[in-house]
C-alpha positions as a printed Julia matrix, in Angstrom:
92×3 Matrix{Float64}:
 33.96   -1.23  -93.63
 37.45   -0.73  -94.99
 40.33   -3.17  -94.68
 41.92   -2.95  -91.24
 45.12   -1.12  -90.42
 47.55   -3.21  -88.4
 49.54   -1.39  -85.73
 51.61   -2.33  -82.73
 50.51   -1.51  -79.21
 53.19    1.19  -79.03
 51.94    2.85  -82.23
 48.34    2.79  -81.03
 49.33    4.12  -77.61
 51.08    7.12  -79.12
 48.27    7.88  -81.62
 45.1     6.67  -79.88
 42.99    9.66  -80.93
 43.9     9.02  -84.58
 43.01    5.33  -84.23
 39.61    6.2   -82.78
 38.96    8.86  -85.43
 39.89    6.42  -88.19
 37.48    3.83  -86.79
 34.65    6.32  -86.37
 35.06    8.64  -89.33
 36.63    6.37  -91.94
 35.04    3.09  -90.79
 38.51    1.56  -90.75
 39.27   -0.86  -87.91
 42.72   -1.07  -86.36
 44.13   -4.46  -85.4
 46.46   -4.04  -82.43
 49.45   -6.33  -82.19
 51.71   -7.14  -79.27
 54.99   -8.91  -79.94
 53.76   -9.61  -83.48
 50.56  -11.33  -82.32
 47.13   -9.87  -83.04
 45.53   -9.0   -79.69
 42.57   -6.65  -80.19
 40.61   -4.54  -82.66
 39.43   -0.96  -82.41
 36.15   -0.43  -84.27
 33.47    2.24  -84.29
 30.85    1.84  -81.54
 28.02    1.61  -84.07
 29.81   -1.23  -85.88
 30.38   -2.98  -82.54
 26.69   -2.67  -81.68
 25.71   -3.95  -85.13
 28.0    -6.97  -84.82
 26.78   -7.68  -81.3
 23.14   -7.6   -82.48
 23.99  -10.04  -85.28
 25.62  -12.38  -82.76
 22.68  -12.15  -80.36
 20.2   -12.82  -83.18
 22.24  -15.82  -84.34
 22.37  -17.18  -80.79
 18.62  -16.72  -80.37
 17.92  -18.44  -83.7
 20.2   -21.32  -82.76
 18.59  -21.7   -79.33
 15.12  -21.63  -80.87
 16.16  -24.32  -83.33
 17.49  -26.46  -80.46
 14.25  -25.95  -78.55
 12.18  -26.88  -81.6
 14.23  -30.03  -82.12
 13.9   -30.97  -78.45
 10.17  -30.36  -78.57
  9.76  -32.54  -81.63
 11.68  -35.35  -79.89
  9.56  -35.14  -76.73
  9.85  -33.39  -73.42
 11.5   -36.06  -71.29
 14.82  -34.73  -70.02
 14.44  -31.42  -71.85
 15.09  -27.95  -70.47
 13.43  -24.63  -71.19
 14.92  -22.15  -73.63
 15.91  -19.92  -70.71
 17.62  -22.83  -68.93
 19.48  -23.74  -72.12
 20.64  -20.15  -72.6
 21.88  -20.03  -68.99
 23.74  -23.3   -69.44
 25.4   -22.12  -72.63
 26.41  -18.79  -71.12
 27.99  -20.41  -68.08
 29.9   -22.91  -70.23
 31.03  -20.3   -72.79
């Protein structure tokens, strides 16, 4: 992945097709700013899916580690992995 291009919302709006092509073809993300503040990023869909899979794997690993720790400490007051995942999703 190349270093991102930083563009204002107005620039992206007037050249959206170019922004998408740059993300897809050149693997260059575009950081979109509004009033000088970074608001969003346009990336290729495959890169998005890859990053999402990494995040899901990290979450699953973390939840498994929590479950293993809870199991080693005993079961009193513990919750299942599914219950823990639900709790974390509703709090996040």
